[in-house]
Amino acid sequence: MTVTQIPHPNYDRLIDAARKSGHVTVAVAHPCDRSALEGVLDATRLGLIAPILVGPAARIRQVADEAGLDIAGLPIEDTPHSHASAARAVELVHEGRAAVLMKGSLHTDELMGAVVATATGLRTARRLSHCFVMDVPGRSDPLIITDAAVNIVPTLTDKVDIVQNAIDLAHVLRFDPVLVAILAAVETVSAKMPSTIDAAALCKMADRGQITGAILDGPLAMDNAIDPHAAAIKHLVSPVAGRANVLVAPDLEAGNMLAKSLSFMAGAAAAGIVLGARVPIVLTSRADTVSARLASCAVAVLVAHDRLRSANVVA
């Protein structure tokens, strides 16, 4: 059995919610292969996005022609190469022409380099971090895993923003309540395991209002974060233990292994988004299923609409 054939009803609900919210304009950086263009067209046909293709116009049209893809109605911003594509896509955000940034067929570090550029990028006071919104078979609701793609060895200060970004996303996705497990290998604090000390500090910071909008617990091992029986065996009494819907990994390697284990061994699908910039950023992969790509777009659309509503309230 191939995991790509497993239905993902949580993604269906996300996509439906995004369609009802209305499409947003997306700057797609360097969509110069079939996979990238197909993903854009799929999301466009569903009414999720209104794309602006940013890249070498002749090359994009050639790829579309060879793949039999109709891009005649899509605007193209002509650029000479991938670095210029990333820079121009970021400019479109600054110009107010795009509310979401999407990775095409360029390397992730090329796009993120343009995003974090000091003078011209899209950074805010919040640190950038990546969230996987995972649809795991057997779970009735989505599961957020962070950070599995951006922050390699985050400090405690970094983790504050990583956790807050994930909490804010959980509210956009209507998690109620938001239950955050700070993961480690064990559920006790040990001076020999720095991740457990970070976990304890993050929970106390939440108690003091330095992290808001969720209930935190940690350190928690994976089993007693998501399985009520495992939590009961360890005599863990908390609203989070056994019920977590946001999992915060101690570092990128652990988060990446966790997400990919769920994808390739449990049939989960993983929609990915980067938060903390001026606009949400969709990082797609050739390995993504159609469902995961559409869900990534849907999540970005929902975040973009939430930010627009917040800006209108402030104004």
Coordinates of C-alpha atoms in Angstrom, one line a residue:
M1 CA 0.0 0.0 0.0
T2 CA 1.3 3.5 -0.8
V3 CA 0.8 6.1 1.8
T4 CA -0.2 8.7 -0.8
Q5 CA -3.5 7.0 -1.3
I6 CA -4.7 7.3 2.3
P7 CA -7.5 9.9 2.6
H8 CA -6.9 13.0 4.6
P9 CA -10.2 14.4 5.8
N10 CA -8.6 17.1 8.0
Y11 CA -7.0 18.6 4.9
D12 CA -10.3 18.5 3.1
R13 CA -11.8 20.6 5.9
L14 CA -8.8 23.1 5.7
I15 CA -9.1 23.4 2.0
D16 CA -12.8 24.0 2.2
A17 CA -12.4 26.7 4.9
A18 CA -9.7 28.4 2.8
R19 CA -12.0 28.4 -0.3
K20 CA -14.8 30.0 1.6
S21 CA -12.4 32.7 2.9
G22 CA -11.6 33.7 -0.7
H23 CA -8.4 33.5 -2.7
V24 CA -5.2 35.5 -2.0
T25 CA -2.5 36.7 -4.4
V26 CA 0.6 34.5 -4.1
A27 CA 4.1 35.4 -5.5
V28 CA 5.5 32.0 -6.7
A29 CA 9.3 32.2 -6.8
H30 CA 10.9 30.4 -9.8
P31 CA 8.3 27.8 -10.7
C32 CA 10.5 26.3 -13.4
D33 CA 9.6 22.6 -13.3
R34 CA 6.5 20.6 -13.9
S35 CA 5.9 19.8 -10.2
A36 CA 5.9 23.5 -9.2
L37 CA 3.6 24.6 -12.0
E38 CA 1.2 21.7 -11.4
G39 CA 0.9 22.7 -7.8
V40 CA 0.2 26.3 -8.6
L41 CA -2.4 25.3 -11.2
D42 CA -4.1 22.9 -8.8
A43 CA -4.5 25.5 -6.1
T44 CA -5.6 28.1 -8.7
R45 CA -8.3 25.8 -10.1
L46 CA -9.7 25.3 -6.6
G47 CA -9.9 29.0 -6.0
L48 CA -7.3 29.1 -3.2
I49 CA -4.8 31.4 -4.8
A50 CA -4.3 34.0 -7.6
P51 CA -0.7 33.4 -8.5
I52 CA 2.0 35.6 -9.9
L53 CA 4.7 33.5 -11.5
V54 CA 8.2 35.0 -10.9
G55 CA 11.0 33.6 -13.0
P56 CA 12.5 33.4 -16.5
A57 CA 9.4 33.8 -18.7
A58 CA 10.6 31.8 -21.6
R59 CA 11.7 28.9 -19.4
I60 CA 8.4 28.8 -17.5
R61 CA 6.4 28.7 -20.8
Q62 CA 8.7 26.0 -22.2
V63 CA 8.1 23.8 -19.1
A64 CA 4.4 24.4 -19.3
D65 CA 4.3 23.6 -23.0
E66 CA 6.3 20.4 -22.6
A67 CA 4.0 19.3 -19.7
G68 CA 0.8 20.2 -21.4
L69 CA -0.1 22.8 -18.8
D70 CA -2.2 25.9 -19.6
I71 CA -0.7 28.9 -18.0
A72 CA -1.9 31.4 -20.6
G73 CA -4.0 33.3 -18.0
L74 CA -1.4 33.6 -15.4
P75 CA 0.8 36.8 -15.0
I76 CA 4.6 36.3 -15.2
E77 CA 7.2 38.6 -13.7
D78 CA 10.3 37.9 -15.9
T79 CA 13.6 37.4 -14.1
P80 CA 17.0 36.1 -15.3
H81 CA 17.7 33.5 -12.7
S82 CA 16.6 31.9 -9.4
H83 CA 18.2 34.5 -7.1
A84 CA 16.5 37.3 -9.0
S85 CA 13.3 35.4 -8.8
A86 CA 13.5 35.2 -5.0
A87 CA 14.3 38.9 -4.7
R88 CA 11.5 39.9 -7.1
A89 CA 8.9 37.7 -5.3
V90 CA 9.9 39.5 -2.0
E91 CA 9.5 42.8 -3.8
L92 CA 6.0 42.0 -4.8
V93 CA 5.1 41.6 -1.1
H94 CA 6.7 45.0 -0.3
E95 CA 4.7 46.5 -3.2
G96 CA 1.4 45.1 -1.7
R97 CA 0.8 42.9 -4.7
A98 CA 1.2 39.6 -2.9
A99 CA -0.1 38.4 0.5
V100 CA 1.7 35.0 0.4
L101 CA 5.1 33.9 -0.8
M102 CA 5.6 30.4 -2.3
K103 CA 8.7 28.4 -3.1
G104 CA 8.9 27.1 -6.7
S105 CA 11.7 25.0 -8.0
L106 CA 14.6 27.0 -6.5
H107 CA 16.5 25.9 -3.4
T108 CA 14.9 26.7 0.0
D109 CA 18.0 28.7 1.1
E110 CA 17.8 30.9 -2.0
L111 CA 14.3 31.9 -1.2
M112 CA 14.9 32.3 2.6
G113 CA 18.0 34.3 1.9
A114 CA 15.8 36.9 0.1
V115 CA 13.3 36.7 3.0
V116 CA 15.9 37.4 5.7
A117 CA 17.9 40.0 3.8
T118 CA 18.6 42.9 6.2
A119 CA 17.6 45.8 4.0
T120 CA 15.1 44.3 1.6
G121 CA 13.7 41.2 3.3
L122 CA 10.5 40.3 5.1
R123 CA 11.6 39.8 8.7
T124 CA 9.7 41.0 11.7
A125 CA 10.5 41.2 15.4
R126 CA 9.5 37.5 15.6
R127 CA 12.0 34.8 14.6
L128 CA 11.1 32.8 11.5
S129 CA 10.1 29.2 12.1
H130 CA 8.5 26.3 10.2
C131 CA 5.3 24.4 11.1
F132 CA 4.1 21.1 9.7
V133 CA 0.4 20.8 9.9
M134 CA 0.0 17.0 9.8
D135 CA -3.0 14.9 9.0
V136 CA -2.3 11.7 10.8
P137 CA -4.5 8.7 10.2
G138 CA -6.4 7.8 13.3
R139 CA -6.4 11.3 14.7
S140 CA -9.6 13.4 14.5
D141 CA -7.8 16.7 14.3
P142 CA -4.6 18.0 12.7
L143 CA -1.3 18.0 14.5
I144 CA 1.3 20.8 14.4
I145 CA 5.0 19.9 14.6
T146 CA 7.6 22.6 14.9
D147 CA 10.4 23.3 14.0
A148 CA 11.5 20.8 11.4
A149 CA 12.9 22.9 8.6
V150 CA 14.3 26.3 9.6
N151 CA 16.0 26.6 13.1
I152 CA 18.7 23.9 13.3
V153 CA 19.7 24.2 17.0
P154 CA 17.4 26.8 18.5
T155 CA 18.2 28.6 21.7
L156 CA 15.7 29.1 24.5
T157 CA 15.1 32.6 23.1
D158 CA 14.5 31.1 19.7
K159 CA 12.1 28.6 21.1
V160 CA 9.9 31.3 22.6
D161 CA 9.2 32.6 19.1
I162 CA 8.9 29.0 17.7
V163 CA 6.3 28.1 20.3
Q164 CA 4.4 31.4 19.9
N165 CA 4.3 31.1 16.1
A166 CA 2.9 27.6 16.4
I167 CA 0.3 28.8 18.9
D168 CA -0.8 31.6 16.7
L169 CA -1.2 29.2 13.8
A170 CA -3.2 26.8 16.0
H171 CA -5.7 29.6 16.7
V172 CA -6.0 30.4 13.0
L173 CA -6.8 26.7 12.4
R174 CA -9.4 26.8 15.3
F175 CA -7.6 24.5 17.7
D176 CA -9.6 24.7 20.9
P177 CA -7.9 24.4 23.3
V178 CA -4.3 24.7 22.1
L179 CA -2.3 22.1 24.0
V180 CA 1.5 22.4 23.5
A181 CA 3.9 19.6 24.4
I182 CA 7.6 20.6 24.7
L183 CA 9.2 17.3 23.6
A184 CA 12.3 15.6 25.0
A185 CA 13.4 12.0 25.5
V186 CA 12.1 12.0 29.1
E187 CA 9.4 13.7 31.1
T188 CA 11.7 14.7 34.0
V189 CA 14.0 17.7 34.1
S190 CA 17.7 16.7 34.0
A191 CA 20.8 18.9 34.0
K192 CA 22.4 16.4 31.6
M193 CA 19.7 17.0 29.0
P194 CA 19.5 20.7 28.0
S195 CA 16.2 20.2 26.1
T196 CA 14.5 19.3 29.4
I197 CA 15.7 22.5 31.0
D198 CA 14.5 24.5 28.0
A199 CA 11.1 22.8 28.2
A200 CA 10.7 23.6 31.9
A201 CA 11.7 27.2 31.3
L202 CA 9.2 27.6 28.4
C203 CA 6.4 26.3 30.6
K204 CA 7.3 28.8 33.4
M205 CA 7.5 31.6 30.8
A206 CA 3.9 30.7 29.8
D207 CA 2.9 30.9 33.4
R208 CA 4.4 34.4 33.5
G209 CA 2.6 35.5 30.3
Q210 CA 5.8 35.6 28.2
I211 CA 4.1 33.0 25.9
T212 CA 0.3 33.3 25.5
G213 CA -2.7 31.6 24.0
A214 CA -2.1 28.0 25.0
I215 CA -1.5 25.5 27.8
L216 CA 2.1 24.2 27.8
D217 CA 3.6 21.2 29.4
G218 CA 7.1 19.8 29.3
P219 CA 9.4 18.1 29.1
L220 CA 7.2 15.3 27.7
A221 CA 8.3 12.3 25.8
M222 CA 6.5 11.6 22.6
D223 CA 4.4 8.7 24.0
N224 CA 3.0 10.6 27.0
A225 CA 2.5 13.7 24.9
I226 CA -0.1 12.1 22.6
D227 CA -1.2 8.9 24.3
P228 CA -3.5 9.2 27.3
H229 CA -2.7 5.6 28.4
A230 CA 1.1 6.3 28.3
A231 CA 0.6 9.5 30.3
A232 CA -1.5 7.7 32.9
I233 CA 1.1 5.0 33.4
K234 CA 3.7 7.7 34.1
H235 CA 1.2 9.4 36.5
L236 CA 1.3 12.6 34.6
V237 CA -1.5 14.9 35.6
S238 CA -1.9 17.8 33.2
P239 CA -4.3 19.1 30.6
V240 CA -1.6 18.5 27.9
A241 CA -0.2 15.0 28.7
G242 CA -1.8 12.5 26.3
R243 CA -3.8 15.2 24.5
A244 CA -1.3 17.5 22.8
N245 CA -2.1 19.0 19.4
V246 CA 1.1 21.0 19.1
L247 CA 4.5 19.3 19.4
V248 CA 7.6 21.3 19.8
A249 CA 10.8 19.4 19.0
P250 CA 14.1 20.2 20.8
D251 CA 15.9 20.8 17.5
L252 CA 15.4 20.5 13.7
E253 CA 16.8 17.0 13.4
A254 CA 14.3 15.6 15.9
G255 CA 11.4 17.5 14.4
N256 CA 12.3 16.5 10.9
M257 CA 12.7 12.8 11.9
L258 CA 9.4 12.9 13.7
A259 CA 7.5 14.5 10.8
K260 CA 9.0 12.2 8.2
S261 CA 8.4 9.1 10.4
L262 CA 4.7 10.0 10.6
S263 CA 4.6 10.6 6.8
F264 CA 6.4 7.5 5.6
M265 CA 5.6 5.0 8.3
A266 CA 2.1 6.1 9.5
G267 CA 0.7 7.4 6.2
A268 CA 0.4 11.0 7.5
A269 CA 0.4 14.0 5.1
A270 CA 2.5 17.1 5.9
A271 CA 1.5 20.6 4.9
G272 CA 4.3 23.0 5.6
I273 CA 4.4 26.8 6.2
V274 CA 7.0 29.3 7.5
L275 CA 5.8 31.9 10.0
G276 CA 7.3 35.0 11.6
A277 CA 7.8 36.9 8.3
R278 CA 5.5 39.7 7.1
V279 CA 3.6 37.1 5.1
P280 CA 3.2 33.4 5.3
I281 CA 5.6 31.4 3.2
V282 CA 4.8 28.1 1.6
L283 CA 7.7 25.7 1.2
T284 CA 6.7 22.9 -1.1
S285 CA 8.7 19.7 -2.0
R286 CA 8.7 17.4 -5.0
A287 CA 7.9 14.6 -2.6
D288 CA 4.7 16.3 -1.5
T289 CA 1.4 14.7 -2.4
V290 CA -1.2 16.8 -4.2
S291 CA -3.3 16.9 -1.0
A292 CA -0.3 18.2 1.0
R293 CA 0.4 20.9 -1.5
L294 CA -3.1 22.1 -1.5
A295 CA -3.3 22.0 2.2
S296 CA -0.1 24.1 2.5
C297 CA -1.7 26.7 0.2
A298 CA -4.9 26.5 2.3
V299 CA -3.1 27.1 5.6
A300 CA -1.2 30.1 4.0
V301 CA -4.5 31.5 2.8
L302 CA -6.1 31.2 6.2
V303 CA -3.1 32.9 7.9
A304 CA -3.1 35.7 5.3
H305 CA -6.8 36.4 5.8
D306 CA -6.4 36.3 9.6
R307 CA -3.6 38.9 9.3
L308 CA -5.7 41.1 7.0
R309 CA -8.6 41.0 9.6
S310 CA -6.1 41.9 12.4
A311 CA -4.7 44.8 10.4
N312 CA -8.2 46.1 9.7
V313 CA -9.1 45.9 13.4
V314 CA -5.9 47.8 14.3
A315 CA -6.6 50.4 11.6

